[in-house]
JSON list of C-alpha atoms in Angstrom, two decimals:
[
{"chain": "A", "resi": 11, "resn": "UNK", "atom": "CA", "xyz": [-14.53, -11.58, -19.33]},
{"chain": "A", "resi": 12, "resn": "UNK", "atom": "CA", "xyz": [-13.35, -15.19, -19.66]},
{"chain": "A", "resi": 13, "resn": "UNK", "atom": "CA", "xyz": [-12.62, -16.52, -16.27]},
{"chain": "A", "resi": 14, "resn": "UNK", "atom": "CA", "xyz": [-12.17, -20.22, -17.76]},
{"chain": "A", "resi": 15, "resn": "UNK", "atom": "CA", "xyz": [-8.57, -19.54, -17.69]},
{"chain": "A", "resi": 16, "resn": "UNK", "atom": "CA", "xyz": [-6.28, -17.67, -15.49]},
{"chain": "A", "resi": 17, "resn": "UNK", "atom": "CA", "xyz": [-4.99, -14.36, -17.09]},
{"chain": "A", "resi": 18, "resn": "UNK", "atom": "CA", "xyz": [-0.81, -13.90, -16.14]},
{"chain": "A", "resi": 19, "resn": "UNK", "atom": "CA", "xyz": [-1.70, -9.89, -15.17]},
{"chain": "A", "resi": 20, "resn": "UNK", "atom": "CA", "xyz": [-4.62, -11.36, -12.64]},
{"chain": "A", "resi": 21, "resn": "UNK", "atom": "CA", "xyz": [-2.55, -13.56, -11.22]},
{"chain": "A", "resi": 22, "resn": "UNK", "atom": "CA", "xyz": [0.59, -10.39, -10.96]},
{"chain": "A", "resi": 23, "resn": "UNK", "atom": "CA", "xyz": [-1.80, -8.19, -9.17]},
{"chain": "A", "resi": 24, "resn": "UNK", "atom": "CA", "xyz": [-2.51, -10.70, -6.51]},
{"chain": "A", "resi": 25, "resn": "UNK", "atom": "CA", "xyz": [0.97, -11.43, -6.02]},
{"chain": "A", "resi": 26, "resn": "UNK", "atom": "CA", "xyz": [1.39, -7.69, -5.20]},
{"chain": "A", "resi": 27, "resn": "UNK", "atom": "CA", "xyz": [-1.61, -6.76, -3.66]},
{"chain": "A", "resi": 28, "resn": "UNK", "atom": "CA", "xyz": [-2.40, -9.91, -2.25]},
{"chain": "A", "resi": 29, "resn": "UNK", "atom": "CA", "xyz": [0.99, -9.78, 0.21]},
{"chain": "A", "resi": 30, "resn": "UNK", "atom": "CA", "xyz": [-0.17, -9.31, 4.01]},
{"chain": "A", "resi": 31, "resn": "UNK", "atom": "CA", "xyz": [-0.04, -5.60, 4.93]},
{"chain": "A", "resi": 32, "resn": "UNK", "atom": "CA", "xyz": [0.09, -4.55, 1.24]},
{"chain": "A", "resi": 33, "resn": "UNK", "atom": "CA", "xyz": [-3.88, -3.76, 1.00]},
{"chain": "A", "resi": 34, "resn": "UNK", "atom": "CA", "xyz": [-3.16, -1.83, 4.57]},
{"chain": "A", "resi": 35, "resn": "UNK", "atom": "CA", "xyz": [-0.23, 0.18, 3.14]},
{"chain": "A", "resi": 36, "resn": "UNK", "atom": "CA", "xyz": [-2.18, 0.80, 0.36]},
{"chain": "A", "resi": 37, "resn": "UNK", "atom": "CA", "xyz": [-5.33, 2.33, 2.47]},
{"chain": "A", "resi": 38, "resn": "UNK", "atom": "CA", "xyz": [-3.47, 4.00, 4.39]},
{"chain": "A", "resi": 39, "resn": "UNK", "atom": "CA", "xyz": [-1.90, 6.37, 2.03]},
{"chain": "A", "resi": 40, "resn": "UNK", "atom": "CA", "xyz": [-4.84, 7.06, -0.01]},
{"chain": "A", "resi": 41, "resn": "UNK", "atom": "CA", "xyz": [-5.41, 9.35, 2.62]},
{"chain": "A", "resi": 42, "resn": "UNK", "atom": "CA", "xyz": [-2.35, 11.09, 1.53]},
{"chain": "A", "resi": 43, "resn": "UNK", "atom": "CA", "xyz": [1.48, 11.42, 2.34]},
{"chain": "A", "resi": 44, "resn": "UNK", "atom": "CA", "xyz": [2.67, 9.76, 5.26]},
{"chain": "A", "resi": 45, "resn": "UNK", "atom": "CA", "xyz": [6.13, 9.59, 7.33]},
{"chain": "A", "resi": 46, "resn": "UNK", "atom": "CA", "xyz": [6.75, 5.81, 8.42]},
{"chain": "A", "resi": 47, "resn": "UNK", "atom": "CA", "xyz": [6.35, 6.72, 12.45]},
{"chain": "A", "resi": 48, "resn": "UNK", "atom": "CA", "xyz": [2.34, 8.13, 10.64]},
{"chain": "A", "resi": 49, "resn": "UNK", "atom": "CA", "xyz": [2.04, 4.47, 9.34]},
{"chain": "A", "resi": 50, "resn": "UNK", "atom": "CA", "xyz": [3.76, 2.59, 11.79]},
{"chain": "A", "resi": 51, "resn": "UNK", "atom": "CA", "xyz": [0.61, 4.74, 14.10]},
{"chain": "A", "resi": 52, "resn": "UNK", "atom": "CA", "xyz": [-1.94, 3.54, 12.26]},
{"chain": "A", "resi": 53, "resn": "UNK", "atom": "CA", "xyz": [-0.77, -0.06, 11.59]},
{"chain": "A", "resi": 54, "resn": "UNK", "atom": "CA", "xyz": [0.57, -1.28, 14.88]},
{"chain": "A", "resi": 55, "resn": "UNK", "atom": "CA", "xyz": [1.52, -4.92, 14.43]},
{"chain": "A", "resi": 56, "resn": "UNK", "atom": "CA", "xyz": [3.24, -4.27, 11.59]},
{"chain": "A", "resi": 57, "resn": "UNK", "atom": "CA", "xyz": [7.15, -4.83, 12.19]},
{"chain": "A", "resi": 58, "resn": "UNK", "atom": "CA", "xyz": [9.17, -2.00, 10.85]},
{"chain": "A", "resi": 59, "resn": "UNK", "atom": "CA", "xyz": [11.56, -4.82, 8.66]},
{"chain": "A", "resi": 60, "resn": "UNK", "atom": "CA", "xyz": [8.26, -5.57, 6.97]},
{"chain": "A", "resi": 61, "resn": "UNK", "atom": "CA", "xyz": [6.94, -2.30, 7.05]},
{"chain": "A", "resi": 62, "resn": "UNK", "atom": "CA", "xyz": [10.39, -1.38, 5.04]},
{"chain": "A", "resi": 63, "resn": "UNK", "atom": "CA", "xyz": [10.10, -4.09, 3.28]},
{"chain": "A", "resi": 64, "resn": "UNK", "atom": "CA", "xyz": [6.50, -3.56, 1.73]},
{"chain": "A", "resi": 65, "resn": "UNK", "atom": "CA", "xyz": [7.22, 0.04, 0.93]},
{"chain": "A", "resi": 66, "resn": "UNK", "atom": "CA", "xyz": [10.76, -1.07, -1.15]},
{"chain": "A", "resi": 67, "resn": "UNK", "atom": "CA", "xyz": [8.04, -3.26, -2.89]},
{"chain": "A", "resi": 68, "resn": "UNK", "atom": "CA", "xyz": [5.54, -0.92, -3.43]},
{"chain": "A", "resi": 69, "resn": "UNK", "atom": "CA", "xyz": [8.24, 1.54, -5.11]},
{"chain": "A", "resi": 70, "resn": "UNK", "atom": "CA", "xyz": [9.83, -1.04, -6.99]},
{"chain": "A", "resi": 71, "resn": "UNK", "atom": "CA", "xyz": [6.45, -1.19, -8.72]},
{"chain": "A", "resi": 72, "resn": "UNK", "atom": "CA", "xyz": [5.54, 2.26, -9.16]},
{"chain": "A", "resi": 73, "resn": "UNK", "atom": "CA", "xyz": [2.86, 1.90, -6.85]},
{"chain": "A", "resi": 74, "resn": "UNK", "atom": "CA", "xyz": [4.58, 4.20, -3.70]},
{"chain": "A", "resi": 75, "resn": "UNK", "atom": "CA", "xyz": [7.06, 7.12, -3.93]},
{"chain": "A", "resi": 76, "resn": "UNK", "atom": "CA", "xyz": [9.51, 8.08, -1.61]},
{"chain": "A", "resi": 77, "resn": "UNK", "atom": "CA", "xyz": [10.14, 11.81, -0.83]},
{"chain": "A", "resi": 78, "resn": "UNK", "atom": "CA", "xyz": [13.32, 12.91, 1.13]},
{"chain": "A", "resi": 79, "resn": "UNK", "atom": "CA", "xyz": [13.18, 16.40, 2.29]},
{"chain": "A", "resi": 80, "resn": "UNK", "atom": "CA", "xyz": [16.38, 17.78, 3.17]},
{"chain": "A", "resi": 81, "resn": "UNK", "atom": "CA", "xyz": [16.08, 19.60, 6.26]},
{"chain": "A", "resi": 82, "resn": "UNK", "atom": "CA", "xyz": [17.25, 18.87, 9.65]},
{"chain": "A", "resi": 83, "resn": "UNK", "atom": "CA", "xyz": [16.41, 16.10, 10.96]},
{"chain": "A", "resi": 84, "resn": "UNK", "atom": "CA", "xyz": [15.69, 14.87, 7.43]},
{"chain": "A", "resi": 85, "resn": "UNK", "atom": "CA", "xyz": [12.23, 14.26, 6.69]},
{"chain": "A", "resi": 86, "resn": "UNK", "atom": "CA", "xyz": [11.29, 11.48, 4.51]},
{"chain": "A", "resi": 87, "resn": "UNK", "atom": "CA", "xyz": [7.67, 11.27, 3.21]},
{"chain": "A", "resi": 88, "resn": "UNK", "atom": "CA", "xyz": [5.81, 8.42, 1.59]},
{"chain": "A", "resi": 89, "resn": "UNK", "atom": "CA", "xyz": [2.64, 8.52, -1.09]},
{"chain": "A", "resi": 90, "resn": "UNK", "atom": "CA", "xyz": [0.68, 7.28, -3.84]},
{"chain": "A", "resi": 91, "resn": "UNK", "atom": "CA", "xyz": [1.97, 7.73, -7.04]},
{"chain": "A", "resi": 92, "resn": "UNK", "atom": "CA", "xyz": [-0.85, 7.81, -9.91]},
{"chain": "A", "resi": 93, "resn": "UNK", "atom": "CA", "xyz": [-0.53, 4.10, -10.31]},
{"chain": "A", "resi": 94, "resn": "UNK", "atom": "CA", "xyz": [-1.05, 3.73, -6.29]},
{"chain": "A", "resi": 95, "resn": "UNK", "atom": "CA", "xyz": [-4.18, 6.00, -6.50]},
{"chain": "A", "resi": 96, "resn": "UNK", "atom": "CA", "xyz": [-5.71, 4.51, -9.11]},
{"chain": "A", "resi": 97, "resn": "UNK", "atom": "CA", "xyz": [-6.07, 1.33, -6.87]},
{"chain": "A", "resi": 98, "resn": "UNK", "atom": "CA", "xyz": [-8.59, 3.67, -4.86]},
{"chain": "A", "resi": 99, "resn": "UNK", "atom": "CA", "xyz": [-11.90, 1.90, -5.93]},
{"chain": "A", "resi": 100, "resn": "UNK", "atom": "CA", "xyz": [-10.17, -2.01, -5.59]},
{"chain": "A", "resi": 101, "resn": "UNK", "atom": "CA", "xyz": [-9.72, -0.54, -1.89]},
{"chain": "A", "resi": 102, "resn": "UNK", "atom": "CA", "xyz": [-13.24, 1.18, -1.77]},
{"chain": "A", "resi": 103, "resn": "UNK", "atom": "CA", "xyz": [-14.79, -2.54, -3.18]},
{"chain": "A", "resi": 104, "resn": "UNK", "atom": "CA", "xyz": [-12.83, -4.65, -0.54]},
{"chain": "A", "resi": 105, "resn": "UNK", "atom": "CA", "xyz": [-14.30, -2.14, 2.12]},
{"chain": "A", "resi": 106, "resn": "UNK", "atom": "CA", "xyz": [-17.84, -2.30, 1.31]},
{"chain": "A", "resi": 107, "resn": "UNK", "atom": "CA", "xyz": [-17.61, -5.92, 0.60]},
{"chain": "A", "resi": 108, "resn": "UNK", "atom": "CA", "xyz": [-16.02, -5.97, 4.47]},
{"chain": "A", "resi": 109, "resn": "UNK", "atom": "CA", "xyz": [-18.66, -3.91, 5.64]},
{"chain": "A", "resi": 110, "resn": "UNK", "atom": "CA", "xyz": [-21.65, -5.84, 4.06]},
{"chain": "A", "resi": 111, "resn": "UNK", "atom": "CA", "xyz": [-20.38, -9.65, 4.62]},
{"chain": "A", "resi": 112, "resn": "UNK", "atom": "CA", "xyz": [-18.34, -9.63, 7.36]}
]
């Protein structure tokens, strides 16, 4: 790998998964489909405009689905698409690198 210069699809995955709370989102849906009040639970300080925001993000580059369920009160669902799962080991690295340096 030549890391003398940057490389334009490096640099687009930072963008995306480099955005504050997008790692988070990310984590917390590998462990499946979640309804925003689940995330909003597990990510507290998270502000629902950006917690909207992220996840309009995160579809708009295949990397989330959105699942409404039409029953009563509708239910809306979110989760991984194949593209978001496949980010499992970049999450798995970041949380053993956590876990051994810091």
């Amino acid at each position: 790998m030549d890391y003398t210069q940057m490389c334009p699809k490096y640099e687009s995955a930072v963008d995306i998964l480099g955005k504050k709370w997008t790692a988070l989102l990310i984590r917390v849906l590998l462990a499946g489909p979640r309804r925003f009040k689940e995330i909003k639970r597990q990510i507290p300080d998270m502000s629902d405009r950006i917690l909207t925001e992220r996840m309009k993000e995160l579809e708009e580059h295949g990397i989330v689905e959105r699942r409404v369920f039409p029953e009563k009160p509708v239910r809306i669902e979110y989760t991984l698409t194949e593209k978001g799962e496949s980010l499992a080991p970049v999450i798995e690295a970041i949380q053993n690198w956590g876990e051994k340096w810091l």
